[in-house]
Tab-separated table of C-alpha atoms in Angstrom:
chain	number	residue	atom	x	y	z
A	39	UNK	CA	98.416	61.946	101.499
A	40	UNK	CA	99.184	60.865	105.132
A	41	UNK	CA	102.595	61.010	106.689
A	42	UNK	CA	103.418	59.165	109.928
A	43	UNK	CA	106.294	60.705	111.890
A	44	UNK	CA	108.445	58.835	114.385
A	45	UNK	CA	111.388	60.336	116.223
A	46	UNK	CA	113.884	59.825	119.003
A	47	UNK	CA	112.566	62.194	121.622
A	48	UNK	CA	115.747	61.786	123.746
A	49	UNK	CA	117.799	63.696	121.157
A	50	UNK	CA	116.240	67.219	121.105
A	51	UNK	CA	117.787	68.023	117.715
A	52	UNK	CA	114.772	66.278	116.139
A	53	UNK	CA	112.604	69.326	117.062
A	54	UNK	CA	114.416	71.450	114.393
A	55	UNK	CA	113.465	68.998	111.751
A	56	UNK	CA	109.877	68.572	113.070
A	57	UNK	CA	109.422	72.369	112.927
A	58	UNK	CA	110.591	72.412	109.274
A	59	UNK	CA	108.237	69.530	108.447
A	60	UNK	CA	105.291	71.279	110.120
A	61	UNK	CA	106.121	74.571	108.375
A	62	UNK	CA	106.379	72.972	104.936
A	63	UNK	CA	103.282	70.832	105.113
A	64	UNK	CA	101.108	73.531	106.725
A	65	UNK	CA	100.725	74.966	103.219
A	66	UNK	CA	99.493	71.645	101.786
A	67	UNK	CA	96.667	69.228	102.270
A	68	UNK	CA	98.925	66.574	103.682
A	69	UNK	CA	97.806	64.972	106.931
A	70	UNK	CA	100.453	64.453	109.606
A	71	UNK	CA	100.429	61.733	112.209
A	72	UNK	CA	102.788	61.563	115.218
A	73	UNK	CA	103.758	58.542	117.192
A	74	UNK	CA	102.176	58.685	120.647
A	75	UNK	CA	105.325	59.559	122.570
A	76	UNK	CA	106.363	62.129	119.952
A	77	UNK	CA	102.859	63.657	120.022
A	78	UNK	CA	102.899	63.981	123.837
A	79	UNK	CA	106.445	65.315	123.932
A	80	UNK	CA	105.669	67.944	121.256
A	81	UNK	CA	102.435	68.954	122.971
A	82	UNK	CA	104.275	69.478	126.323
A	83	UNK	CA	107.613	70.889	125.133
A	84	UNK	CA	107.009	73.050	122.084
A	85	UNK	CA	104.776	75.743	120.684
A	86	UNK	CA	103.951	73.793	117.506
A	87	UNK	CA	100.233	73.734	116.695
A	88	UNK	CA	99.379	70.048	116.564
A	89	UNK	CA	95.612	70.516	116.841
A	90	UNK	CA	95.012	68.948	113.376
A	91	UNK	CA	97.587	66.192	113.875
A	92	UNK	CA	96.515	62.575	114.545
A	93	UNK	CA	98.159	60.624	117.352
A	94	UNK	CA	99.356	57.140	116.459
A	95	UNK	CA	98.146	55.066	119.453
A	96	UNK	CA	99.128	51.595	118.136
A	97	UNK	CA	100.604	49.884	115.169
A	98	UNK	CA	97.111	49.780	113.579
A	99	UNK	CA	97.456	52.908	111.393
A	100	UNK	CA	97.510	53.707	107.683
A	101	UNK	CA	99.917	56.119	106.047
A	102	UNK	CA	101.427	56.741	102.625
A	103	UNK	CA	104.929	57.247	103.994
A	104	UNK	CA	106.708	57.202	107.326
A	105	UNK	CA	109.389	59.634	108.404
A	106	UNK	CA	111.963	58.450	110.835
A	107	UNK	CA	113.907	61.263	112.599
A	108	UNK	CA	116.841	59.883	114.521
A	109	UNK	CA	119.572	57.318	114.132
A	110	UNK	CA	119.712	53.599	113.326
A	111	UNK	CA	117.717	52.629	116.341
A	112	UNK	CA	114.909	55.033	115.504
A	113	UNK	CA	114.809	53.779	111.945
A	114	UNK	CA	114.598	50.174	113.152
A	115	UNK	CA	111.842	51.104	115.644
A	116	UNK	CA	109.953	52.876	112.851
A	117	UNK	CA	110.323	49.687	110.722
A	118	UNK	CA	108.851	47.638	113.619
A	119	UNK	CA	105.845	50.008	113.925
A	120	UNK	CA	105.248	49.916	110.100
A	121	UNK	CA	105.541	46.155	110.100
A	122	UNK	CA	104.222	44.494	106.978
A	123	UNK	CA	102.228	47.393	105.740
A	124	UNK	CA	104.526	48.103	102.792
A	125	UNK	CA	104.803	51.773	103.824
A	126	UNK	CA	108.040	53.333	102.560
A	127	UNK	CA	110.260	54.867	105.325
A	128	UNK	CA	112.307	57.989	104.766
A	129	UNK	CA	115.072	58.440	107.375
A	130	UNK	CA	116.296	61.809	108.515
A	131	UNK	CA	119.653	60.982	110.233
A	132	UNK	CA	120.254	62.891	113.504
A	133	UNK	CA	122.300	60.109	114.986
A	134	UNK	CA	125.983	60.261	115.949
A	135	UNK	CA	127.295	57.981	113.278
């Protein structure tokens, strides 16, 4: 299984959720993929080991599910990246509403 993760990097609360996701899936054979800006932010601003994580460079990717960590805008942005791939999106709301 492949999980694509998108997040609003301008709301640092996402890092708590990302750490939990990494911790949980490190014990499984699930492949994680991070959106380019999320990958780069995580690489520079955290101690998470992302060595086995794929960076999503464009909207040309395949995944079984997409996780959207943020608010409504992040969810809509994730939907735009997913496009017409019929990939289900699970939202983790860290927005203000």
